Amino acid sequence: MRAVQITRLLQNLASQGAAAASYSSLRRLAPLASQQSSLCRLYARDSSTESFAWSVGSEPGASTGAPASDGAQENGATSGLGASFKNTSDKDSASDEEAVDEKSQVLRAAMSHVSRLGWTESALVQGAKDAGLSPAIVGSFPRKDAALVEFFMDECNRHLEDEVEAREKELSSMLLAERIAQLVRLRLQMQIPFLSKWPQALSIQAHPMNAATALKQRAVLMDDIWHAVGDRSTDMDWYTKRALLGGVYAATELYMLTDYSPGHRDSWAFLERRIKDAIDCRKTAQEASQLAQAVGMGLSNSLSSLFSRGSQM
Amino acid sequence: MAMALRWRGCARLWHRGVYRGLHLGPLEQPESPQPSPDSKFTNFGFREVPEQEKSKLVGEVFSNVASNYDLMNDLMSGGLHRLWKDRLVSQLAPFPGMQHLDVAGGTGDVAFRVVNAIQKAEQRVPGNTLGSVDEEDRTKVYVCDINPNMLEVGKKRAKERGLGNAACLVWMQGDAEALTLNDESMDGYTIAFGIRNVTHIDRALKEAYRVLRRGGRFLCLELSHVSTPGFREVYDAYSFNVIPRIGEVVSGDRASYQYLVESVRKFPNQEKFASMIADAGFKDVQYENLVGGVVAIHSGFKL
């Protein structure tokens, strides 16, 4: 078989394997996947008009509206206890939704204490008091510190989506590299109010029990950014792009922890350099694969002519 | 065989003078005060007794067992009851400044654990919280029991642990069905191995709902039903044969422990009890089985 046919076959296989990826890249993670995502996603969503003020001492925002469905299922995941009592009646699922609503109120109120108390149970206790609930409700969070971190990550990701919609015109006039840099910068800026306690949040996310959810949140974030930037790839590129962006984001996040320059401008310069590296990396990879193809074709041509001459003799 | 056990139990109760007030001979039926047509009967172990009688009989059981209660708990559960109570308190996640109520907690096991957990939590909080001294002062753990003998044992144990004069421990005599505390005054409510002795469980649950403030937590640790086929027979054999015999040997009181074992079987199973808790108004009702269902921790929130 010729080398050209081999490479074409491999490309076909890759595109079939990425068919699911293409569907999800267009749908930005299928609804089924998002249902099973971290419990924070089912918490009450802010109205879009509410300001996203995470600065120290800001008023805890009032939680609004009805959260998404599957309250009963989520409570199984929510509580630390094993066998859960499955409520199937409508009244009970409504009451479970209320329970979820109260918990998101507590988490939101706790955010204003994080910069002082860290990502800890004490912050949750203060948050519960602010929300007018008994702090005994903190016992209902299975992984208390992680619940707070995951809530914050989800809120930031959701706010990023709103920002992308608001700045659509501005983004469409930028080059690809600038667009990515702008979005990553927007997202990282949301963490600045908590930068002093961010190492603690990272260590909580690295904990084995919390790592899976943290990884999923970051994967969704990378997917969101690429989708906002206009990525429509449907093959292996889909995976490599997100992996590369994940690396760039993580590196910049860590760099920011010790960046004391005014306005964090060193971090943004670092970010731009890393994006440039990533693009170069992809270019190099593409050139390498093209070179390999060319070499393969040359070899197959010479081999086939050798055998055909041999059969003639 | 259960019938034989029951009659022996009755005879033993007579010998112990439980029927002191009724002046019965050995073979007479217990003659209840002429039941009015609409008086109800309830379970006292496997026996049916009038409702008014049950709390009196339970009171007498616990007066008999109070002095050896902790020793008997250790013997019956092989020391596991300590781990169960530890788990209960860790689920509760106590915090400084908490108002906590432990019902039917006469000897103070759960209350001491809550106080210790709060003291540990106070040490963990960084010292710059405003009013931290006030928070420590505000902590109150109420221990409520219907039986004064159990409370006396509890106060004695508190002194042994150095908590004799602790301002945060409050010992009060009271009935789980009619608490004397204000509405919405408690952050946490625990009842460990006590709710099956209550005559009207739904009233006790409603009282729990009343005294808890919004966001407050209800936790119940109770012996419950084992559904695993092989293990259930082992557990039944252990309960009905070994436990009353230990009671007889250690405290000379077989009947009280017969009652204890029977009352576990009459108590609703995990799902039924969880639905009762939900009926009382609690949300997010969950339960966790320990030791395959021998013990269950039920939890609910007032929201």
XYZ file of C-alpha atoms in Angstrom:
616
model
C 0.000 0.000 0.000
C 1.313 3.418 -0.813
C 2.372 5.801 1.948
C -0.099 8.388 0.666
C -2.949 5.938 1.139
C -1.707 5.092 4.625
C -1.598 8.712 5.710
C -5.011 9.350 4.184
C -6.438 6.338 6.030
C -4.955 7.552 9.271
C -6.451 10.972 8.723
C -9.857 9.441 8.099
C -9.642 7.415 11.285
C -8.647 10.484 13.243
C -11.548 12.494 11.864
C -14.018 9.719 12.727
C -12.606 9.497 16.228
C -12.975 13.219 16.595
C -16.562 13.148 15.335
C -17.769 13.222 18.885
C -15.308 15.978 19.566
C -16.597 17.930 16.596
C -20.169 17.605 17.832
C -19.153 18.800 21.251
C -16.994 21.555 19.858
C -20.019 22.857 18.030
C -22.288 22.296 21.027
C -19.661 23.363 23.598
C -19.930 20.125 25.549
C -23.124 18.200 25.007
C -25.943 18.843 27.483
C -25.556 15.297 28.806
C -21.977 15.983 29.850
C -22.882 19.253 31.480
C -25.604 17.583 33.570
C -23.024 15.389 35.174
C -20.584 18.213 35.697
C -19.793 19.677 39.060
C -22.716 20.339 41.312
C -21.990 24.043 41.216
C -23.397 24.214 37.716
C -26.864 23.526 39.054
C -26.763 26.326 41.556
C -28.950 29.341 40.954
C -27.717 31.410 38.080
C -27.365 35.119 38.575
C -29.434 37.405 36.466
C -27.166 38.867 33.828
C -27.779 42.383 35.070
C -26.188 41.631 38.440
C -22.731 43.069 38.852
C -19.860 40.717 39.322
C -18.152 42.449 42.203
C -15.842 40.128 44.019
C -13.804 42.860 45.639
C -13.119 42.716 49.353
C -16.007 43.896 51.447
C -18.516 43.869 48.619
C -22.106 43.071 49.417
C -22.959 39.413 48.885
C -25.223 39.317 45.865
C -28.782 38.172 46.360
C -29.415 34.849 44.763
C -32.302 34.775 42.341
C -34.429 32.570 40.254
C -35.048 28.894 40.063
C -32.037 26.678 39.593
C -31.851 24.004 36.930
C -33.603 20.673 37.234
C -32.384 17.399 38.722
C -32.456 18.700 42.244
C -33.142 15.279 43.665
C -30.287 13.668 41.819
C -27.898 16.396 42.818
C -28.688 16.025 46.480
C -27.311 12.524 46.302
C -24.054 14.008 45.172
C -24.284 16.956 47.481
C -24.445 15.261 50.806
C -21.528 13.431 52.346
C -23.787 10.642 53.509
C -23.980 7.406 51.606
C -27.394 6.024 50.744
C -29.671 8.889 49.906
C -33.401 8.979 50.367
C -34.708 9.359 46.836
C -37.538 11.863 46.725
C -39.570 11.393 43.612
C -42.644 13.493 44.263
C -42.909 16.968 42.755
C -43.176 18.605 46.141
C -39.970 16.944 47.241
C -37.968 17.831 44.157
C -39.110 21.426 44.575
C -37.937 21.337 48.171
C -34.605 19.934 47.083
C -34.261 22.767 44.631
C -34.822 25.151 47.532
C -32.065 23.369 49.411
C -29.709 23.898 46.492
C -30.746 27.536 46.319
C -29.946 28.119 49.994
C -26.538 26.510 49.598
C -25.630 28.723 46.680
C -26.686 31.735 48.767
C -24.294 30.624 51.468
C -21.456 30.108 48.989
C -22.020 33.501 47.408
C -22.046 35.230 50.779
C -18.942 33.332 51.852
C -16.945 34.729 48.920
C -16.702 38.127 50.559
C -14.889 36.561 53.510
C -12.418 34.512 51.496
C -9.740 37.151 51.164
C -9.631 37.436 54.948
C -10.258 33.850 56.086
C -9.080 31.851 53.083
C -10.944 29.034 51.363
C -11.994 27.444 54.638
C -14.909 26.324 56.693
C -14.778 29.552 58.717
C -15.467 31.538 55.558
C -18.484 29.298 54.920
C -19.681 29.779 58.504
C -19.465 33.572 58.127
C -21.226 33.304 54.789
C -24.067 31.339 56.343
C -24.450 33.979 59.039
C -24.529 36.715 56.394
C -27.190 34.829 54.470
C -29.343 34.648 57.577
C -29.037 30.884 57.946
C -27.707 28.823 60.792
C -24.074 27.853 60.138
C -25.113 24.254 60.730
C -25.916 24.206 57.030
C -22.189 24.096 56.345
C -22.378 20.443 57.354
C -24.309 19.725 54.184
C -21.329 20.452 51.912
C -19.439 17.190 51.420
C -16.080 18.818 50.693
C -16.409 22.199 52.262
C -13.321 24.022 51.045
C -13.568 22.479 47.610
C -17.225 23.494 47.328
C -16.205 27.114 47.744
C -13.379 26.914 45.194
C -15.525 25.084 42.651
C -18.319 27.606 43.084
C -15.890 30.449 42.431
C -14.439 28.749 39.358
C -17.895 28.154 37.935
C -18.976 31.717 38.600
C -15.877 33.067 36.866
C -16.377 30.786 33.877
C -19.970 31.865 33.585
C -18.991 35.517 33.834
C -16.440 34.963 31.089
C -19.212 33.766 28.801
C -21.113 36.982 29.480
C -18.016 39.038 28.807
C -17.460 37.256 25.490
C -20.990 38.071 24.407
C -20.580 41.690 25.433
C -17.298 42.134 23.579
C -18.118 40.230 20.403
C -17.452 43.118 18.069
C -14.185 44.022 19.702
C -12.962 40.439 19.570
C -13.863 39.866 15.952
C -11.532 42.659 14.870
C -8.497 41.097 16.562
C -6.001 38.549 15.343
C -6.268 35.026 16.690
C -3.313 35.356 19.063
C -4.600 38.660 20.428
C -8.086 37.276 20.899
C -6.837 34.331 22.929
C -4.592 36.603 24.981
C -7.489 38.950 25.709
C -9.825 36.181 26.845
C -7.265 34.472 29.051
C -6.389 37.833 30.540
C -10.042 38.623 31.250
C -10.465 35.312 33.004
C -7.311 35.608 35.074
C -8.173 39.141 36.119
C -11.250 37.781 37.897
C -8.928 35.981 40.275
C -6.908 39.057 41.208
C -9.024 39.981 44.293
C -8.179 36.568 45.775
C -4.617 36.321 44.577
C -3.174 36.212 48.089
C -5.238 33.113 48.853
C -5.041 31.583 45.384
C -2.187 29.172 46.219
C -4.485 27.660 48.823
C -7.199 27.275 46.196
C -4.746 25.580 43.839
C -3.687 23.136 46.526
C -7.331 22.344 47.268
C -7.893 21.681 43.566
C -4.840 19.440 43.416
C -6.154 17.246 46.220
C -7.017 13.793 44.812
C -10.634 14.018 45.930
C -11.134 17.336 44.179
C -8.815 16.894 41.219
C -11.400 15.328 38.918
C -13.868 18.183 39.253
C -11.140 20.790 38.983
C -9.845 19.179 35.818
C -13.300 19.108 34.299
C -13.891 22.770 35.083
C -10.609 23.732 33.482
C -11.310 21.595 30.409
C -14.673 23.291 29.994
C -13.008 26.670 30.372
C -10.461 25.892 27.640
C -13.226 24.692 25.377
C -15.220 27.854 26.011
C -12.274 30.084 25.189
C -11.464 28.253 21.967
C -15.071 28.303 20.928
C -15.323 32.019 21.637
C -12.202 32.598 19.592
C -13.837 30.876 16.639
C -12.264 27.454 16.525
C -14.108 25.059 14.197
C -11.624 22.210 14.011
C -12.994 18.700 13.808
C -9.924 16.471 13.996
C -6.982 15.873 16.312
C -6.484 19.636 16.293
C -9.430 19.959 18.652
C -7.546 18.086 21.367
C -4.141 19.583 20.749
C -5.451 23.142 20.784
C -7.170 22.684 24.110
C -4.209 20.903 25.623
C -1.855 23.663 24.538
C -4.133 26.395 25.814
C -4.482 24.536 29.104
C -0.725 24.558 29.480
C -0.487 28.273 28.639
C -3.283 29.154 31.084
C -1.783 27.133 33.917
C 1.670 28.611 33.379
C 0.327 32.159 33.410
C -1.791 31.454 36.479
C 1.264 30.286 38.372
C 3.352 33.186 37.105
C 0.747 35.635 38.402
C 1.116 34.318 41.935
C 4.484 36.016 42.340
C 4.015 38.915 39.950
C 4.141 42.253 41.748
C 4.425 44.515 38.734
C 1.898 47.341 38.455
C -1.295 46.108 36.857
C 0.282 42.661 36.480
C 1.740 43.749 33.178
C 4.559 41.228 33.449
C 1.990 38.461 33.535
C 0.324 39.699 30.367
C 3.668 39.934 28.611
C 4.413 36.375 29.781
C 1.042 35.286 28.455
C 1.698 36.719 25.026
C 5.088 35.062 24.818
C 3.576 31.689 25.757
C 0.827 32.025 23.169
C 3.415 32.778 20.554
C 5.325 29.679 21.650
C 2.189 27.598 21.360
C 1.468 28.818 17.858
C 5.062 28.152 16.840
C 4.801 24.733 18.373
C 1.770 23.932 16.245
C 3.450 25.291 13.143
C 6.473 23.136 13.833
C 4.299 20.107 14.323
C 2.489 20.753 11.048
C 5.758 21.205 9.178
C 7.101 18.013 10.714
C 4.042 16.037 9.636
C 4.251 17.461 6.101
C 7.928 16.564 5.947
C 7.149 13.065 7.106
C 4.469 12.775 4.421
C 6.844 13.952 1.719
C 9.557 11.556 2.823
C 7.036 8.732 2.972
C 5.824 9.437 -0.563
C 9.342 9.615 -1.897
C 10.260 6.323 -0.296
C 7.125 4.555 -1.540
C 7.727 5.812 -5.087
C 11.280 4.565 -5.156
C 10.325 1.217 -3.615
C 7.488 0.595 -6.075
C 9.656 1.482 -9.074
C 12.334 -0.871 -7.713
C 9.885 -3.779 -7.490
C 8.261 -3.107 -10.847
C 11.676 -3.032 -12.504
C 12.515 -6.167 -10.636
C 9.350 -7.917 -11.875
C 10.109 -6.885 -15.426
C 13.512 -8.506 -15.269
C -39.828 -18.932 71.196
C -40.577 -15.241 71.121
C -43.738 -15.874 73.165
C -41.752 -17.761 75.786
C -39.255 -14.928 75.957
C -42.037 -12.427 76.353
C -43.675 -14.244 79.273
C -40.351 -14.689 80.982
C -39.784 -11.001 80.414
C -43.105 -10.164 82.041
C -42.364 -12.378 85.011
C -38.960 -10.793 85.405
C -40.470 -7.314 85.239
C -42.879 -8.306 87.992
C -40.008 -9.544 90.125
C -38.205 -6.250 89.601
C -41.270 -4.473 90.880
C -42.063 -2.611 87.722
C -45.692 -3.316 88.360
C -45.271 -1.980 91.841
C -48.205 0.287 91.449
C -50.513 -2.361 90.036
C -50.291 -5.091 92.726
C -50.408 -8.070 90.422
C -49.928 -11.746 91.093
C -47.481 -13.720 88.975
C -49.965 -15.038 86.446
C -52.446 -12.229 86.152
C -52.740 -10.212 82.987
C -51.562 -6.668 83.401
C -54.839 -4.866 84.008
C -54.600 -1.513 82.409
C -56.648 1.355 83.847
C -60.020 0.809 82.184
C -59.239 1.948 78.657
C -61.687 4.481 77.328
C -62.995 3.559 73.888
C -60.681 5.966 72.109
C -57.416 5.446 74.067
C -54.678 4.141 71.825
C -52.127 1.424 72.300
C -48.505 1.535 71.343
C -45.470 -0.701 71.309
C -43.357 -1.330 74.340
C -40.961 -3.799 72.780
C -43.160 -6.573 71.430
C -45.933 -5.826 73.925
C -48.869 -3.550 73.383
C -49.386 -1.042 76.156
C -51.594 2.021 76.480
C -49.897 5.160 75.321
C -50.017 6.821 78.700
C -48.137 3.886 80.159
C -45.295 3.818 77.696
C -43.314 6.812 78.916
C -43.637 5.631 82.492
C -42.391 2.172 81.591
C -39.543 3.594 79.547
C -38.642 5.852 82.423
C -38.414 2.878 84.706
C -36.277 0.978 82.233
C -33.779 3.789 82.103
C -33.773 4.347 85.824
C -32.779 0.722 86.113
C -30.055 0.855 83.498
C -28.647 4.325 84.203
C -25.813 3.309 86.476
C -24.438 0.734 84.068
C -25.516 2.398 80.859
C -22.072 3.153 79.466
C -20.610 -0.192 80.418
C -23.538 -1.986 78.811
C -23.169 0.088 75.653
C -19.548 -0.973 75.403
C -20.383 -4.624 75.942
C -23.341 -4.744 73.563
C -21.654 -2.969 70.672
C -18.091 -4.083 71.299
C -17.012 -0.498 71.791
C -18.339 0.499 68.366
C -20.842 2.950 69.807
C -17.973 5.382 70.378
C -17.131 5.354 66.684
C -20.773 5.809 65.760
C -21.054 8.847 68.004
C -17.782 10.229 66.627
C -19.225 9.926 63.144
C -22.431 11.633 64.216
C -20.569 14.629 65.597
C -18.256 14.875 62.583
C -21.344 15.001 60.349
C -22.641 17.828 62.499
C -19.514 19.987 61.906
C -19.841 22.090 65.078
C -18.673 25.707 65.024
C -17.858 28.251 67.751
C -20.932 30.048 69.013
C -23.206 27.114 68.202
C -26.449 26.554 70.057
C -26.839 22.816 70.138
C -29.450 20.570 71.663
C -28.813 16.921 72.423
C -32.036 15.131 73.270
C -32.155 11.871 75.212
C -28.436 12.317 75.722
C -28.526 11.829 79.464
C -25.047 10.466 80.033
C -23.565 13.160 77.840
C -21.618 11.144 75.256
C -22.654 13.232 72.280
C -22.599 16.516 74.203
C -18.991 16.044 75.334
C -17.944 15.276 71.786
C -19.670 18.421 70.511
C -17.957 20.564 73.152
C -14.558 19.080 72.260
C -15.125 19.631 68.553
C -16.063 23.261 69.144
C -12.959 23.792 71.266
C -10.837 22.334 68.450
C -12.579 24.554 65.910
C -11.882 27.613 68.037
C -8.183 26.830 68.010
C -8.200 26.568 64.228
C -9.809 29.929 63.500
C -7.223 32.704 62.933
C -7.214 35.172 65.794
C -8.292 38.216 63.818
C -11.996 37.413 63.606
C -14.042 40.149 65.131
C -15.708 39.214 68.364
C -14.020 35.841 68.641
C -14.184 36.014 72.415
C -17.899 36.664 72.231
C -18.326 33.674 69.961
C -16.681 31.353 72.447
C -18.874 32.669 75.217
C -22.009 32.176 73.179
C -21.549 28.438 72.653
C -24.228 26.462 74.463
C -24.806 22.737 74.386
C -28.102 21.742 75.999
C -28.434 18.174 77.202
C -32.058 17.220 77.571
C -33.280 13.951 79.033
C -36.607 12.881 80.455
C -34.908 10.773 83.104
C -33.159 12.538 86.002
C -31.025 9.501 86.857
C -29.397 9.598 83.437
C -28.731 13.319 83.851
C -27.045 12.702 87.191
C -24.753 10.138 85.609
C -23.992 12.665 82.888
C -23.145 15.450 85.344
C -20.829 13.107 87.201
C -19.021 12.191 83.992
C -18.731 15.874 83.086
C -16.953 16.519 86.375
C -14.571 13.658 85.664
C -13.664 15.241 82.350
C -13.153 18.682 83.819
C -16.312 20.071 82.284
C -18.137 20.181 85.599
C -18.330 23.965 85.684
C -18.282 24.592 81.961
C -20.708 27.378 81.164
C -21.390 25.905 77.752
C -23.000 22.702 79.062
C -26.576 23.044 80.247
C -28.335 20.029 81.748
C -32.095 20.116 81.554
C -34.845 17.626 82.196
C -37.460 17.598 79.503
C -39.662 15.586 77.206
C -38.675 15.247 73.555
C -42.327 15.673 72.583
C -42.706 18.949 74.458
C -39.446 20.870 74.664
C -39.317 23.958 76.811
C -37.005 25.827 74.448
C -37.985 28.781 72.280
C -38.812 28.526 68.600
C -35.909 28.871 66.191
C -33.283 28.952 68.905
C -31.057 26.008 68.038
C -28.464 25.469 65.319
C -28.243 21.725 65.762
C -30.403 18.951 67.186
C -29.081 15.478 67.793
C -30.784 12.457 69.258
C -28.637 9.378 69.694
C -30.339 6.070 70.488
C -33.287 7.899 71.969
C -35.977 8.334 69.391
C -37.219 4.777 69.457
C -38.155 5.270 73.118
C -40.386 8.206 72.322
C -44.101 7.437 72.319
C -45.032 9.748 69.452
C -42.123 9.991 67.074
C -43.874 12.482 64.803
C -44.407 14.883 67.705
C -40.733 14.673 68.625
C -39.807 15.421 65.011
C -42.179 18.375 64.940
C -40.635 19.705 68.140
C -37.202 19.328 66.574
C -38.409 21.330 63.583
C -39.835 23.983 65.865
C -36.710 24.670 67.922
C -34.277 24.681 64.993
C -33.573 27.946 63.263
C -33.410 28.258 59.495
C -30.469 26.303 58.156
C -30.361 24.220 61.320
C -29.578 20.532 61.182
C -31.394 17.522 62.575
C -29.293 14.398 63.121
C -30.535 11.103 64.484
C -28.344 8.138 65.344
C -30.427 5.030 65.891
C -30.353 1.288 65.711
C -32.064 0.329 62.527
C -32.928 -2.537 60.228
C -30.467 -4.862 58.583
C -31.552 -6.038 55.172
C -28.513 -8.102 54.106
C -29.875 -11.682 54.177
C -27.074 -13.618 55.892
C -26.062 -10.879 58.263
C -29.619 -10.304 59.455
C -29.901 -13.778 60.985
C -26.577 -13.375 62.765
C -27.650 -10.001 64.094
C -31.047 -11.300 65.261
C -29.455 -14.254 67.024
C -26.990 -11.923 68.711
C -29.679 -9.435 69.734
C -32.198 -11.854 71.192
C -29.840 -14.322 72.786
C -26.650 -12.595 73.763
C -27.737 -9.117 74.768
C -30.401 -9.962 77.370
C -28.006 -12.483 78.858
C -25.264 -9.866 79.164
C -27.831 -7.600 80.824
C -28.713 -10.343 83.256
C -25.101 -11.045 84.134
C -23.760 -7.520 84.328
C -26.643 -5.556 85.783
C -29.063 -8.294 86.864
C -31.760 -6.847 84.656
C -32.670 -9.034 81.721
C -36.059 -7.472 81.057
C -34.825 -3.974 80.359
C -32.426 -5.245 77.742
C -35.100 -7.461 76.304
C -37.157 -4.305 75.911
C -34.243 -2.510 74.276
C -33.729 -5.261 71.740
C -37.432 -5.564 70.939
C -37.889 -1.819 70.547
C -35.275 -1.822 67.781
C -37.357 -4.295 65.769
C -40.500 -2.220 66.221
C -38.879 0.998 65.085
C -39.594 1.980 61.439
C -36.956 1.084 58.877
C -34.549 3.568 57.308
C -36.759 4.639 54.398
C -39.907 4.917 56.497
C -38.163 6.961 59.142
C -36.643 9.221 56.480
C -40.125 9.855 55.099
C -41.334 10.699 58.596
C -38.539 13.229 58.923
C -39.482 14.745 55.567
C -43.122 14.891 56.680
C -42.096 16.953 59.694
C -40.847 19.590 57.255
C -37.155 18.846 56.943
C -35.450 19.168 53.594
C -32.513 17.326 52.057
C -33.222 14.215 54.097
C -30.449 11.634 53.875
C -29.460 8.549 55.781
C -26.259 6.602 56.123
C -26.045 2.982 57.192
C -23.248 1.924 59.481
C -22.289 -1.727 60.007
C -24.600 -2.831 57.234
C -27.718 -1.247 58.724
C -27.296 -2.095 62.381
C -27.069 1.652 62.964
C -28.285 4.474 60.743
C -27.590 8.214 60.860
C -30.501 10.238 59.485
C -29.969 13.894 58.629
C -32.281 16.714 57.634
C -32.139 20.495 57.337
C -34.702 23.108 58.214
C -34.780 25.390 55.194
